[in-house]
PDB file of C-alpha atoms in Angstrom:
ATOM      1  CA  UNK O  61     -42.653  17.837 -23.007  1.00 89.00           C
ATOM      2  CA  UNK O  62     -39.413  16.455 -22.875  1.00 92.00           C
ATOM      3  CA  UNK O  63     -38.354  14.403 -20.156  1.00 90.00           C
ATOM      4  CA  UNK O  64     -34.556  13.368 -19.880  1.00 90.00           C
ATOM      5  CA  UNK O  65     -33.321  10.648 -17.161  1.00 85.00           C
ATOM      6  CA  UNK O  66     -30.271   9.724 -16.390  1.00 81.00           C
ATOM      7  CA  UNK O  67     -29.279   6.420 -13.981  1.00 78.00           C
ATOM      8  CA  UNK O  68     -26.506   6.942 -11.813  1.00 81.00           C
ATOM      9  CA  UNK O  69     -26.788   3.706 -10.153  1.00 79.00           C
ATOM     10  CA  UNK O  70     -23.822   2.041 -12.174  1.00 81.00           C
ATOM     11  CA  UNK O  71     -21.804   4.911 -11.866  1.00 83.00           C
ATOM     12  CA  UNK O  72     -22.180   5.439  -8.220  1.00 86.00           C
ATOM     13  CA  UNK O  73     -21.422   1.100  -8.020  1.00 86.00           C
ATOM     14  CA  UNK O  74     -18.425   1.437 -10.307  1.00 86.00           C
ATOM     15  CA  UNK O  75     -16.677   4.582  -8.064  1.00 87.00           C
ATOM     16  CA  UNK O  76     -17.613   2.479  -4.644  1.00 90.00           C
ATOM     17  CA  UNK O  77     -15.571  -0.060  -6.402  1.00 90.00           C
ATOM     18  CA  UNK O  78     -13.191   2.717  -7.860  1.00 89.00           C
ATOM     19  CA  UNK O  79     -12.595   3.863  -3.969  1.00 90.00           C
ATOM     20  CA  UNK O  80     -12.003   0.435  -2.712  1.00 92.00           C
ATOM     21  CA  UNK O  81      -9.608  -0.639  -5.117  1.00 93.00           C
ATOM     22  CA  UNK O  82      -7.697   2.744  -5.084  1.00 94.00           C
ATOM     23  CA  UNK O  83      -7.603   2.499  -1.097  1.00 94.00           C
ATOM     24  CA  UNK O  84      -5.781  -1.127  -1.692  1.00 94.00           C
ATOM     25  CA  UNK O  85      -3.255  -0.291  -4.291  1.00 94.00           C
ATOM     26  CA  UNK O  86      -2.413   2.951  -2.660  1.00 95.00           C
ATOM     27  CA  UNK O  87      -1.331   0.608   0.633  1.00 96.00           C
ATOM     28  CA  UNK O  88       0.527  -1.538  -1.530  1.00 96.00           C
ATOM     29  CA  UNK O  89       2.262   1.119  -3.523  1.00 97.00           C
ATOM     30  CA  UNK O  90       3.362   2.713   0.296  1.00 97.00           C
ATOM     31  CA  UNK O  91       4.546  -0.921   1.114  1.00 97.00           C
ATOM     32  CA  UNK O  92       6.490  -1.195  -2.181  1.00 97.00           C
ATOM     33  CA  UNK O  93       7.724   2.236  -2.177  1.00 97.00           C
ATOM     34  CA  UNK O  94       8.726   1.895   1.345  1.00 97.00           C
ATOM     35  CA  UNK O  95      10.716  -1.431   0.732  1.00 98.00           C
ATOM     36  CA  UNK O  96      12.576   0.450  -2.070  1.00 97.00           C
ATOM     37  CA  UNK O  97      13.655   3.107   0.174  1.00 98.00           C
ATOM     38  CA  UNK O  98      14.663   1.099   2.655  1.00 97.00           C
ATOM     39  CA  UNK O  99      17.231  -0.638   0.456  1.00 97.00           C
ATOM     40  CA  UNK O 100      18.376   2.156  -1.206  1.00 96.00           C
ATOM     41  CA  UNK O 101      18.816   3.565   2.381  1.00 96.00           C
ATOM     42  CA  UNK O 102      20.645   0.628   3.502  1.00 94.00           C
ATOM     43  CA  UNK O 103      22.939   0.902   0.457  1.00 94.00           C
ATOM     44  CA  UNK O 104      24.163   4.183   1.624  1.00 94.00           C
ATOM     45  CA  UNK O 105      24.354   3.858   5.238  1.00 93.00           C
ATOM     46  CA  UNK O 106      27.910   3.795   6.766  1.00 89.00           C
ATOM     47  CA  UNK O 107      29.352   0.822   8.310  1.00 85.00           C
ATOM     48  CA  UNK O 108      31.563  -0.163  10.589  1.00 74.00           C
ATOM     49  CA  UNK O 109      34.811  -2.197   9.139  1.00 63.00           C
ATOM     50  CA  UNK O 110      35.574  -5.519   9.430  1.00 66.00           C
ATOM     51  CA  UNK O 111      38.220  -6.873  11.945  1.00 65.00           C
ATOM     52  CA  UNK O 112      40.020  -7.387   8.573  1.00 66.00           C
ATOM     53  CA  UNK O 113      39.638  -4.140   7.205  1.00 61.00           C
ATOM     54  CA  UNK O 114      40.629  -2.420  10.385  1.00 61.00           C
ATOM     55  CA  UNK O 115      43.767  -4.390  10.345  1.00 63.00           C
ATOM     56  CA  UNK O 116      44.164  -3.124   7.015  1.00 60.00           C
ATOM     57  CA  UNK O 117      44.007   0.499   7.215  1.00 59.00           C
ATOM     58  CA  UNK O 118      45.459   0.872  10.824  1.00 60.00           C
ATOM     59  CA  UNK O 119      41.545   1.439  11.930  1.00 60.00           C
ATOM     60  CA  UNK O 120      40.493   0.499  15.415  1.00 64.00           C
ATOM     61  CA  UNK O 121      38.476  -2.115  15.666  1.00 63.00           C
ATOM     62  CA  UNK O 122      35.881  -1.996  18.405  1.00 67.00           C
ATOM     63  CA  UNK O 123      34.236  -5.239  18.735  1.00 68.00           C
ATOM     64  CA  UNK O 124      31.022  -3.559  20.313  1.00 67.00           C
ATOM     65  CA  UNK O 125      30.571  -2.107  16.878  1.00 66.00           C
ATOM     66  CA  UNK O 126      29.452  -4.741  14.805  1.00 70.00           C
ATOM     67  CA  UNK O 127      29.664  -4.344  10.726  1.00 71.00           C
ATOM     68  CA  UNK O 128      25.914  -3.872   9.578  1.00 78.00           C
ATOM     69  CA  UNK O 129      24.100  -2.994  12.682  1.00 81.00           C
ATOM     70  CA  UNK O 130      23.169   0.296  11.348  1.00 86.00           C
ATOM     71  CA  UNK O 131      22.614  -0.972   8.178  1.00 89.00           C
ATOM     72  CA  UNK O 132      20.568  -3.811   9.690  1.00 88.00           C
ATOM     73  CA  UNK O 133      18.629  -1.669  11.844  1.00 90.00           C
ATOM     74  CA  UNK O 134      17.013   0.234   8.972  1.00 94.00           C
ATOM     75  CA  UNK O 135      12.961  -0.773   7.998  1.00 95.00           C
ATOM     76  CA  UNK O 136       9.456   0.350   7.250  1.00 97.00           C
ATOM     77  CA  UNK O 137       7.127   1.082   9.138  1.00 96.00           C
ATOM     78  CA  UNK O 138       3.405   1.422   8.108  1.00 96.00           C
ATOM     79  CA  UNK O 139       0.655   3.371   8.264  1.00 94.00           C
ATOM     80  CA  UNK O 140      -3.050   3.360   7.209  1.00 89.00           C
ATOM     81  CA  UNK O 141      -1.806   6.522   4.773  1.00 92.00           C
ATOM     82  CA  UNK O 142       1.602   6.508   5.470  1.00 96.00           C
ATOM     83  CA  UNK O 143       5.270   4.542   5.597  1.00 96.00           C
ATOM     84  CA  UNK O 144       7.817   5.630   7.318  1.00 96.00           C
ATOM     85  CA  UNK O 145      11.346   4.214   6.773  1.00 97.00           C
ATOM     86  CA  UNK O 146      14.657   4.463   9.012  1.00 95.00           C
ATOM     87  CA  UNK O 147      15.897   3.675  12.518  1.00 93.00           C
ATOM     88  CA  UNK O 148      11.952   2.850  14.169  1.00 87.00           C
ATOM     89  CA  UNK O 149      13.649   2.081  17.921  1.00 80.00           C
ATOM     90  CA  UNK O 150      16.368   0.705  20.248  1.00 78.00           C
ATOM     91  CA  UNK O 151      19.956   1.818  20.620  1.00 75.00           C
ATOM     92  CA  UNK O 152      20.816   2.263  17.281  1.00 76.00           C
ATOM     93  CA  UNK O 153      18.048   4.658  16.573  1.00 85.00           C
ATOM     94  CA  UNK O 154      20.045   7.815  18.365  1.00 84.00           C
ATOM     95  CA  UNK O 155      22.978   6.429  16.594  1.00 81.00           C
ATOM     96  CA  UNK O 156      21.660   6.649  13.364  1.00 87.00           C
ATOM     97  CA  UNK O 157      20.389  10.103  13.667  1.00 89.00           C
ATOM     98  CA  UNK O 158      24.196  11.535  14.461  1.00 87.00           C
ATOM     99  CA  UNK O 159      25.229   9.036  11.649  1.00 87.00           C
ATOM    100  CA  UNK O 160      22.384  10.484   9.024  1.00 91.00           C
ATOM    101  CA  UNK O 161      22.628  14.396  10.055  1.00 92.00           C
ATOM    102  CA  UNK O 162      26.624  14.254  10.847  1.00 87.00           C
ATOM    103  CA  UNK O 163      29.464  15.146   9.574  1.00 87.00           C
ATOM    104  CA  UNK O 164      32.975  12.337   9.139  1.00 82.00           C
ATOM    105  CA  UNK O 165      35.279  10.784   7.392  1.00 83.00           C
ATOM    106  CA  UNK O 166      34.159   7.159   6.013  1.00 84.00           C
ATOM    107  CA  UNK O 167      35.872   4.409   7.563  1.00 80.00           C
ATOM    108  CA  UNK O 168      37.182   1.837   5.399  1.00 80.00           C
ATOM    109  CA  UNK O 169      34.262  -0.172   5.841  1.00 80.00           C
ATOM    110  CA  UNK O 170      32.037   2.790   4.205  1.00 85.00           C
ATOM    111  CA  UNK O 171      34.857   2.765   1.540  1.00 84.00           C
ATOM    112  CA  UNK O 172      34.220  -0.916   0.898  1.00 83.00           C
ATOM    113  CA  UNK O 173      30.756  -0.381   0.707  1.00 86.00           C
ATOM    114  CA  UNK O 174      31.266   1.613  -2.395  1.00 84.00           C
ATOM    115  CA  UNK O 175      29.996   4.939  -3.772  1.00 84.00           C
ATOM    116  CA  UNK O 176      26.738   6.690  -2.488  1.00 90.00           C
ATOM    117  CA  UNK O 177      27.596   5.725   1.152  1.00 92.00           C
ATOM    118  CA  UNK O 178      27.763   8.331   3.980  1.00 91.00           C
ATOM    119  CA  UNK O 179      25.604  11.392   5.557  1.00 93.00           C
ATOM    120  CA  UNK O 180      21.792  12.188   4.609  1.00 95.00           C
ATOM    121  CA  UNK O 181      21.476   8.450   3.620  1.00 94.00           C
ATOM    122  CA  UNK O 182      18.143   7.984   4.518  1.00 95.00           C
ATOM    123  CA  UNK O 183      17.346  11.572   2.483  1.00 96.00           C
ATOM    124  CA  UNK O 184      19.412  10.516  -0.449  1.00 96.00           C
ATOM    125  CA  UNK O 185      17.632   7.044  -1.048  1.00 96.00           C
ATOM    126  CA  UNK O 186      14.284   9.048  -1.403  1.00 97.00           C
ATOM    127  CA  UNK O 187      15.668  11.697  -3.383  1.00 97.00           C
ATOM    128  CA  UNK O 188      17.525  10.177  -5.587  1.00 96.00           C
ATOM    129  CA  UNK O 189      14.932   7.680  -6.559  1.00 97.00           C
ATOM    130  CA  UNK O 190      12.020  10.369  -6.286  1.00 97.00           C
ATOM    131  CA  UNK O 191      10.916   9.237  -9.797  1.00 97.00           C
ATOM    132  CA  UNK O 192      10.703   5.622  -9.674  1.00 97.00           C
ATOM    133  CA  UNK O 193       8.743   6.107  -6.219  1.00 97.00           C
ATOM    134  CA  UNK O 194       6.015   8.550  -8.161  1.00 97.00           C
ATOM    135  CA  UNK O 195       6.205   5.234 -10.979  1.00 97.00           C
ATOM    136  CA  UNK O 196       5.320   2.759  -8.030  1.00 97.00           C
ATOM    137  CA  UNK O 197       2.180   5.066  -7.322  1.00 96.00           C
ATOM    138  CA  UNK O 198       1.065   5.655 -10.746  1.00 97.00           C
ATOM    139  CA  UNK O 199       1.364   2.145 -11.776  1.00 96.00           C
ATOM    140  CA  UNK O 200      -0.659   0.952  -8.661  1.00 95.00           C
ATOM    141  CA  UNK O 201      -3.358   3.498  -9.434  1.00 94.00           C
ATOM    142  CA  UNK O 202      -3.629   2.718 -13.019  1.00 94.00           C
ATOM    143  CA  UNK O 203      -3.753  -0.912 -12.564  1.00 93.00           C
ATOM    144  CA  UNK O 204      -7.353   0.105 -10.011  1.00 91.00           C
ATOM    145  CA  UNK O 205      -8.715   2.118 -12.646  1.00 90.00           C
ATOM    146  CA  UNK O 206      -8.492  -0.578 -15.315  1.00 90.00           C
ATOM    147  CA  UNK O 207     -10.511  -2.969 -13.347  1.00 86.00           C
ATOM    148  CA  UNK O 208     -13.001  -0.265 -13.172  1.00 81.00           C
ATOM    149  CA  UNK O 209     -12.909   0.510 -16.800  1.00 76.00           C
TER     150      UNK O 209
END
């Protein structure tokens, strides 16, 4: 007779551990990934000018609209599995929605702001920086697994 045995007990330890550690890195990749969103959002979003640059370019300046509010306004938000990132609450949240899904001209304090600023900003700064998100996850996963291995 032939009697084979095999003892999982090791195994089952080292995926507990596995589980844990992926559960951990997968929140920090969602914190990380959501931080880099959020300043690649903020790097697009449009902005009021400057009492300068309204002077400038014949602009009205509306001293209720402060440079960088939207901007400012932008963060993360997070989840057990999730992050979200944009306009969480208060005035500026309604604001930002017309802002994100409208269409304009950019002031000249979008213009000063440089290139990549204006509508679907919030979109865009996933989007265009899909890849390096997916490297954020991969990275955090891999470095789990190799304190399993």
């Amino acid at each position: 007779m032939l009697h084979i045995e095999v003892d999982t007990a090791g195994a089952e330890a080292d995926l507990r551990r596995l589980s844990s550690d992926l559960d951990r890195e997968m929140q920090r990749a969602l914190r990380l990934a959501g931080r880099m969103v959020e300043d690649e959002a903020k790097k697009r979003s449009p902005i009021s000018p400057t009492k300068a640059q309204a002077r400038g370019t014949g602009y009205h300046y509306d001293s209720k609209k402060a440079p960088g509010t939207l901007t400012n306004s932008i963060g993360i938000k997070m989840g057990r599995d999730y992050v979200d990132v944009g306009v969480m609450s208060g005035n500026a949240r309604k604001y930002a929605e017309k802002i994100h899904d409208g269409k304009y001209k950019l002031g000249s304090g979008s213009k000063a702001k440089g290139a990549g600023v204006g509508p679907k900003f919030l979109d865009r700064a996933y989007e265009e920086n899909e890849g390096k998100v997916r490297g954020v996850f991969e990275k955090r996963a891999n470095a789990a697994v190799a304190r399993v291995a």
